[in-house]
Coordinates of C-alpha atoms and ligand atoms in Angstrom, one line a residue:
M10 CA 34.7 37.8 10.2
T11 CA 35.4 40.1 7.4
I12 CA 37.2 38.5 4.6
R13 CA 39.8 40.8 3.1
S14 CA 42.0 40.7 0.0
F15 CA 44.4 37.8 -0.2
H16 CA 48.1 38.7 -0.1
P17 CA 50.3 35.6 -0.5
P18 CA 53.5 35.4 1.5
Q19 CA 56.8 35.9 -0.4
R20 CA 57.9 32.3 -0.9
T21 CA 60.8 30.8 -2.9
L22 CA 59.3 27.9 -4.9
M23 CA 61.7 25.1 -5.3
G24 CA 59.3 22.1 -5.5
P25 CA 58.0 20.2 -8.4
G26 CA 56.0 23.2 -9.7
P27 CA 54.7 25.7 -9.7
S28 CA 58.1 27.4 -9.9
D29 CA 58.8 31.1 -9.1
V30 CA 57.1 33.3 -11.7
Y31 CA 59.2 36.0 -13.4
P32 CA 58.0 39.4 -12.2
R33 CA 57.8 40.5 -15.8
I34 CA 55.1 37.8 -16.4
L35 CA 53.0 39.0 -13.4
E36 CA 53.3 42.5 -14.7
A37 CA 52.2 41.5 -18.2
M38 CA 49.2 39.6 -16.7
S39 CA 48.0 42.7 -14.9
R40 CA 47.5 44.6 -18.2
Q41 CA 44.0 45.4 -19.4
T42 CA 41.7 42.6 -20.5
I43 CA 40.6 42.9 -24.2
G44 CA 38.2 40.7 -26.2
H45 CA 39.3 37.2 -27.2
L46 CA 38.4 38.0 -30.8
D47 CA 39.9 41.5 -30.8
P48 CA 42.3 41.7 -33.8
M49 CA 45.1 42.8 -31.5
F50 CA 44.6 39.8 -29.3
V51 CA 44.4 37.5 -32.2
A52 CA 47.8 38.9 -33.5
M53 CA 49.2 38.1 -30.0
M54 CA 47.9 34.5 -30.2
D55 CA 49.8 34.1 -33.5
E56 CA 53.0 35.3 -31.8
I57 CA 52.4 32.8 -29.0
K58 CA 52.2 30.0 -31.6
V59 CA 55.4 31.1 -33.3
M60 CA 57.3 31.3 -30.0
L61 CA 55.9 27.9 -28.8
R62 CA 57.3 26.3 -32.0
Y63 CA 60.7 27.6 -30.9
A64 CA 60.2 26.3 -27.4
F65 CA 59.2 22.9 -28.7
Q66 CA 61.8 23.0 -31.6
T67 CA 59.1 22.2 -34.1
Q68 CA 57.5 23.5 -37.3
N69 CA 54.2 21.8 -36.5
A70 CA 51.3 24.0 -37.6
L71 CA 49.2 22.7 -34.8
T72 CA 51.1 24.2 -31.9
M73 CA 49.1 26.1 -29.3
P74 CA 48.3 26.4 -25.6
V75 CA 45.2 24.4 -24.3
S76 CA 43.2 26.6 -21.9
A77 CA 43.8 24.5 -18.8
P78 CA 46.7 23.0 -16.9
G79 CA 49.1 20.3 -18.0
S80 CA 46.7 17.5 -17.1
A81 CA 44.3 18.9 -19.8
G82 CA 47.2 18.8 -22.3
M83 CA 47.5 15.1 -21.4
E84 CA 43.8 14.6 -22.0
T85 CA 43.9 16.5 -25.2
A86 CA 46.5 14.1 -26.6
F87 CA 44.7 11.0 -25.5
V88 CA 41.0 11.9 -26.2
N89 CA 41.9 13.1 -29.7
L90 CA 44.1 10.1 -30.7
V91 CA 42.5 7.2 -28.9
E92 CA 39.3 5.7 -30.2
P93 CA 37.4 2.8 -28.5
G94 CA 39.3 -0.4 -28.9
D95 CA 42.7 1.2 -29.8
K96 CA 45.7 -0.3 -28.2
V97 CA 48.2 2.0 -26.5
V98 CA 51.6 0.9 -25.1
I99 CA 52.4 3.0 -22.0
C100 CA 55.9 3.1 -20.5
Q101 CA 55.4 3.8 -16.8
N102 CA 58.2 4.7 -14.4
G103 CA 56.4 7.0 -12.0
V104 CA 53.1 8.7 -11.2
F105 CA 52.4 10.4 -14.5
G106 CA 52.5 7.2 -16.6
G107 CA 49.7 5.9 -14.4
R108 CA 47.6 8.8 -15.3
M109 CA 48.2 7.9 -19.0
K110 CA 46.7 4.5 -18.3
E111 CA 43.6 6.2 -16.8
N112 CA 43.3 8.4 -19.8
V113 CA 43.5 5.5 -22.3
E114 CA 40.9 3.4 -20.4
R115 CA 38.5 6.3 -20.1
C116 CA 38.7 6.7 -23.9
G117 CA 37.7 3.0 -24.3
G118 CA 41.2 2.1 -25.3
V119 CA 43.3 -0.9 -24.2
A120 CA 46.4 0.1 -22.2
V121 CA 49.4 -2.3 -22.4
M122 CA 51.7 -1.3 -19.5
V123 CA 55.5 -1.5 -19.6
E124 CA 56.7 -1.0 -16.1
D125 CA 60.1 0.3 -15.1
A126 CA 61.4 1.0 -11.6
W127 CA 60.5 4.3 -10.1
G128 CA 63.7 6.5 -10.3
A129 CA 64.9 4.7 -13.5
A130 CA 64.6 5.9 -17.0
V131 CA 62.2 4.0 -19.4
D132 CA 64.0 1.0 -20.9
P133 CA 63.7 1.3 -24.7
N134 CA 64.3 -2.5 -25.1
K135 CA 61.2 -3.3 -23.0
A136 CA 59.2 -0.8 -25.0
E137 CA 60.3 -2.4 -28.2
D138 CA 59.5 -5.9 -26.9
A139 CA 56.0 -4.7 -26.0
L140 CA 55.5 -3.3 -29.5
K141 CA 56.7 -6.5 -31.0
A142 CA 54.3 -8.5 -28.9
N143 CA 51.4 -6.1 -29.8
P144 CA 51.6 -5.5 -33.5
D145 CA 48.1 -3.9 -33.4
A146 CA 49.3 -1.1 -31.1
K147 CA 48.5 2.3 -32.4
I148 CA 50.4 4.6 -30.0
L149 CA 53.5 4.5 -27.7
A150 CA 53.1 6.8 -24.8
F151 CA 55.7 7.9 -22.2
V152 CA 56.8 10.7 -19.9
H153 CA 60.0 12.4 -21.0
A154 CA 60.7 14.0 -17.6
E155 CA 59.1 12.1 -14.7
T156 CA 58.5 14.8 -12.1
S157 CA 57.6 12.2 -9.5
T158 CA 61.1 10.7 -9.5
G159 CA 63.4 13.1 -11.3
A160 CA 64.3 10.6 -14.1
Q161 CA 64.7 11.6 -17.7
S162 CA 63.9 9.1 -20.5
D163 CA 65.4 8.9 -24.0
A164 CA 62.5 10.3 -26.0
K165 CA 64.5 10.3 -29.2
T166 CA 65.1 6.5 -29.1
L167 CA 61.6 5.8 -28.0
A168 CA 60.2 7.8 -30.9
E169 CA 62.5 5.9 -33.3
I170 CA 61.2 2.6 -32.0
A171 CA 57.6 3.8 -32.3
R172 CA 58.1 4.7 -35.9
K173 CA 59.7 1.3 -36.7
Y174 CA 56.4 -0.3 -35.5
D175 CA 54.2 2.2 -37.2
C176 CA 53.0 3.8 -34.0
L177 CA 52.3 7.4 -33.1
T178 CA 54.0 8.7 -30.0
I179 CA 52.4 10.7 -27.1
A180 CA 55.1 12.4 -25.0
D181 CA 54.6 14.2 -21.7
T182 CA 57.0 17.0 -21.6
V183 CA 55.4 19.0 -18.8
T184 CA 58.6 19.3 -16.9
S185 CA 61.1 19.1 -19.7
L186 CA 60.0 22.1 -21.9
G187 CA 62.4 24.9 -21.4
G188 CA 64.6 23.0 -18.9
T189 CA 66.2 20.2 -20.8
P190 CA 66.7 19.5 -24.5
L191 CA 63.5 18.7 -26.2
M192 CA 63.5 18.5 -30.0
V193 CA 60.1 17.6 -31.3
D194 CA 60.9 17.6 -35.0
D195 CA 64.4 16.1 -34.8
W196 CA 63.1 13.3 -32.6
G197 CA 59.9 12.8 -34.6
L198 CA 57.5 13.1 -31.7
D199 CA 53.8 13.2 -32.6
A200 CA 51.6 14.5 -29.8
V201 CA 53.4 16.4 -27.2
Y202 CA 52.0 18.4 -24.3
S203 CA 53.5 20.5 -21.6
G204 CA 52.7 23.0 -18.8
T205 CA 53.5 26.6 -18.2
Q206 CA 54.3 26.5 -14.4
K207 CA 57.5 24.4 -14.5
C208 CA 60.5 25.4 -16.6
L209 CA 58.8 28.3 -18.4
S210 CA 58.3 30.0 -14.9
C211 CA 54.8 31.2 -15.9
V212 CA 51.7 30.9 -13.8
P213 CA 49.9 27.5 -13.9
G214 CA 46.8 27.0 -15.9
L215 CA 47.9 26.6 -19.5
S216 CA 49.1 23.6 -21.4
P217 CA 51.2 24.1 -24.6
V218 CA 50.7 21.2 -27.1
T219 CA 52.0 20.4 -30.5
F220 CA 50.8 17.8 -32.9
S221 CA 52.6 16.4 -36.0
E222 CA 51.0 16.3 -39.4
R223 CA 50.7 12.5 -38.9
A224 CA 48.9 13.0 -35.5
L225 CA 46.6 15.6 -36.9
D226 CA 45.7 13.3 -39.9
T227 CA 44.8 10.6 -37.3
V228 CA 42.5 13.0 -35.5
K229 CA 40.8 14.0 -38.7
A230 CA 40.3 10.4 -39.8
R231 CA 38.5 9.3 -36.6
K232 CA 35.5 7.1 -37.0
T233 CA 34.0 8.3 -33.7
K234 CA 33.5 11.7 -32.2
V235 CA 36.1 12.9 -29.6
Q236 CA 34.2 12.3 -26.4
S237 CA 35.3 15.6 -24.9
W238 CA 33.6 18.5 -26.5
F239 CA 36.0 21.0 -24.9
M240 CA 39.2 19.2 -26.0
D241 CA 38.1 18.2 -29.4
L242 CA 40.8 19.6 -31.6
N243 CA 38.5 19.7 -34.6
L244 CA 36.5 22.3 -32.7
V245 CA 39.3 24.1 -30.8
L246 CA 41.1 24.7 -34.0
G247 CA 38.2 26.9 -35.2
Y248 CA 39.5 29.4 -32.7
W249 CA 43.3 28.7 -32.7
A250 CA 44.1 27.9 -36.3
G251 CA 45.5 30.7 -38.3
G252 CA 44.4 32.0 -41.7
G253 CA 40.6 32.2 -41.9
K254 CA 38.1 33.6 -39.6
R255 CA 38.3 32.7 -35.9
A256 CA 35.1 31.3 -34.4
Y257 CA 34.1 31.4 -30.8
H258 CA 34.8 28.1 -29.1
H259 CA 35.4 29.2 -25.5
T260 CA 36.6 32.4 -24.0
A261 CA 40.4 32.2 -23.9
P262 CA 42.1 33.0 -20.6
I263 CA 43.2 36.3 -22.0
N264 CA 45.4 37.6 -19.2
A265 CA 47.0 34.1 -18.6
L266 CA 47.9 34.2 -22.3
Y267 CA 49.6 37.6 -21.9
G268 CA 51.7 35.9 -19.2
L269 CA 52.6 33.0 -21.5
H270 CA 53.5 35.4 -24.3
E271 CA 55.9 37.2 -21.9
A272 CA 57.3 33.9 -20.7
L273 CA 58.1 32.9 -24.3
V274 CA 59.6 36.3 -25.0
I275 CA 61.9 35.8 -22.0
L276 CA 62.9 32.3 -23.3
Q277 CA 63.7 33.8 -26.7
E278 CA 65.8 36.5 -25.1
E279 CA 67.8 34.0 -23.1
G280 CA 68.0 31.5 -26.0
I281 CA 66.8 28.0 -25.4
E282 CA 70.2 26.4 -25.4
N283 CA 71.3 28.9 -22.8
A284 CA 68.3 28.0 -20.7
W285 CA 69.2 24.3 -20.9
T286 CA 72.8 25.1 -19.9
R287 CA 71.7 27.2 -17.0
H288 CA 69.4 24.4 -15.6
R289 CA 72.4 22.0 -16.0
R290 CA 74.9 24.3 -14.2
N291 CA 72.6 25.0 -11.2
H292 CA 71.9 21.3 -10.9
E293 CA 75.6 20.5 -10.8
A294 CA 76.1 23.1 -8.0
L295 CA 73.1 21.8 -6.0
R296 CA 74.4 18.3 -6.5
A297 CA 77.8 19.2 -5.1
G298 CA 76.2 20.7 -2.0
I299 CA 73.8 17.8 -1.5
E300 CA 76.5 15.2 -1.8
A301 CA 78.9 17.1 0.4
M302 CA 76.2 17.0 3.1
G303 CA 76.3 13.2 2.7
L304 CA 72.8 13.0 1.1
S305 CA 72.2 11.0 -2.1
F306 CA 70.2 11.2 -5.2
V307 CA 67.5 8.7 -6.1
V308 CA 68.3 8.6 -9.9
K309 CA 71.6 7.5 -11.3
A310 CA 73.7 10.4 -12.7
E311 CA 73.1 9.9 -16.4
D312 CA 69.3 9.8 -16.1
R313 CA 68.9 12.7 -13.7
L314 CA 66.8 15.7 -14.6
P315 CA 68.6 19.0 -13.8
Q316 CA 65.3 20.7 -13.0
L317 CA 64.0 18.1 -10.5
N318 CA 66.3 16.7 -7.9
A319 CA 65.0 13.7 -6.0
I320 CA 67.0 13.2 -2.8
S321 CA 66.7 10.3 -0.4
I322 CA 65.8 11.3 3.1
P323 CA 68.4 10.5 5.7
G324 CA 67.6 7.9 8.3
G325 CA 65.5 8.9 11.3
V326 CA 64.6 12.3 9.9
D327 CA 60.9 13.4 10.0
E328 CA 60.8 14.6 6.4
A329 CA 57.5 16.5 6.7
A330 CA 58.9 18.4 9.8
V331 CA 61.9 19.5 7.7
R332 CA 59.6 20.8 4.9
T333 CA 57.4 22.6 7.4
R334 CA 60.4 24.4 9.0
L335 CA 61.8 25.4 5.6
L336 CA 58.4 26.9 4.8
N337 CA 57.8 28.6 8.1
E338 CA 61.3 29.8 8.9
Y339 CA 62.8 30.4 5.4
N340 CA 59.7 30.9 3.2
L341 CA 61.1 28.1 1.1
E342 CA 59.0 25.4 -0.5
I343 CA 60.5 22.1 -1.5
G344 CA 58.5 19.1 -2.6
A345 CA 57.5 15.8 -0.9
G346 CA 57.6 12.4 -2.5
L347 CA 54.6 11.4 -4.6
G348 CA 52.9 8.0 -4.9
A349 CA 55.3 5.2 -4.1
M350 CA 57.9 7.8 -3.2
A351 CA 55.9 9.5 -0.5
G352 CA 57.9 9.7 2.7
K353 CA 61.1 8.5 1.0
I354 CA 62.3 11.5 -0.9
W355 CA 62.4 15.3 -1.2
R356 CA 62.0 16.9 -4.5
I357 CA 64.0 20.0 -5.0
G358 CA 63.0 21.9 -8.2
L359 CA 65.3 24.1 -10.1
M360 CA 62.9 25.2 -12.7
G361 CA 62.7 28.3 -14.9
C362 CA 63.8 31.5 -13.1
A363 CA 64.0 29.5 -9.8
S364 CA 67.1 27.8 -11.4
N365 CA 69.7 30.4 -10.2
Q366 CA 72.7 30.6 -8.0
R367 CA 71.1 32.5 -5.3
N368 CA 68.4 29.8 -4.9
V369 CA 70.9 27.0 -4.9
L370 CA 72.9 28.5 -2.1
F371 CA 69.9 29.6 -0.2
C372 CA 68.3 26.2 -0.3
L373 CA 71.5 24.4 0.7
G374 CA 72.1 26.8 3.5
A375 CA 68.5 26.4 4.8
L376 CA 68.5 22.7 4.5
D377 CA 71.9 22.4 6.2
A378 CA 70.7 24.6 9.1
V379 CA 67.4 22.8 9.6
L380 CA 68.9 19.3 9.4
S381 CA 71.8 20.3 11.6
D382 CA 69.4 21.7 14.2
M383 CA 67.4 18.5 14.1
R384 CA 70.7 16.5 14.7
A385 CA 70.2 14.6 11.4
P386 CA 73.0 12.4 10.3
I387 CA 74.6 14.8 7.8
T388 CA 77.9 16.6 7.4
S389 CA 77.1 20.1 8.6
G390 CA 78.4 23.4 7.3
V391 CA 80.0 22.3 4.0
A392 CA 77.1 22.3 1.5
V393 CA 77.2 25.9 0.5
G394 CA 81.0 25.9 0.0
A395 CA 80.8 22.8 -2.1
A396 CA 78.2 24.4 -4.3
M397 CA 80.3 27.6 -4.6
A398 CA 83.3 25.6 -5.6
A399 CA 81.2 23.9 -8.3
Y400 CA 80.2 27.3 -9.8
K401 CA 83.9 28.3 -10.0
S402 CA 84.9 25.1 -11.7
Ligands
PLP12 C1 53.0 18.7 -13.4 C2 52.9 17.6 -14.3 C3 51.7 17.2 -15.0 C4 50.4 17.9 -14.7 O1 50.4 19.2 -14.9 P1 49.3 20.1 -14.1 O2 49.5 21.5 -14.7 O3 49.5 19.9 -12.7 O4 47.9 19.6 -14.5 C5 51.7 16.2 -15.9 N1 52.9 15.5 -16.2 C6 54.0 15.8 -15.6 C7 55.3 15.0 -15.9 C8 54.1 16.8 -14.6 O5 55.2 17.1 -14.0

């Protein structure tokens, strides 16, 4: 067999990420590779840092993309801040909080888990009780936008509580950045990481992070070496920090960074508040269609993420067969449930440039057609109209 060039099919990505990538980003990534220490490239890196500060709504000097996906941003936060024996209170309400626990334990830290129901927001009172009961805790960690369930937590209140108990915060904003309000400085978050492939509509493989002065001081005051050479910020900053001479640490993913630069230019052009509003509006229209069909949301209205819609599967429906038909017949990808939610929900993403009217109507129409054809217990033929009415209101 001769293996030939790979040409992916033309899909519409409406799952939990990656989301559709803006064509402008793909075009930017196809430009010529230059050296990672080339002065022109270094100037572009500085622009990325400036634009990331806008995306995160922060003035933090240490704001940069880690050269690996969101999971590496998570590890960067934990390996730099957690030393052996350190106690970290973790609020878990889905899959990603569980990964935080893994990270803390692998750093030799002690994880104190505060569990909330999957599909609910983190309960700040429970977080406060845990901090009261553990006065030696150093960090409060939580997921702002739980992609596994579609629930949004109150990062501002959690950060306030953490400060009251003299703790740093680690916040997972992989799915919130660019899609829903995130104010790193106003809220006083300390170590924040995200991803490029969700609401920034960029390709996967980079993880924007930002660290407060307080967090950076903690990293610098460590008694032990960061156990990851690659993610040790003391070393990475030799390449990414501005001002002086840049030293080789690793070869930056140059073309991926062209893509992130373009994604951030697009975000600036739209305006971040407008991006948040757009995500909200498209969610409202999708919701109108989903509910008209007779389907229901997992998360209660006030805690719902606009960019990640978790929908309960109607009784007797083979959920995997529905997703397969959407993919094969409509080139449409929606997400399955993850972890405890596997087999119970679909996850419809409206992230980045995939959050648009055409996609909302297309997804509702395709879902309606497939479910009706499978004789699922839904109200057929009304979803698209309900969504269109929502856009007009
Ligand atoms: C997607 C996601 C991650 C992991 O990002 P990767 O780029 O897949 O490594 C972490 N946390 C949350 C909340 C996510 O949605």
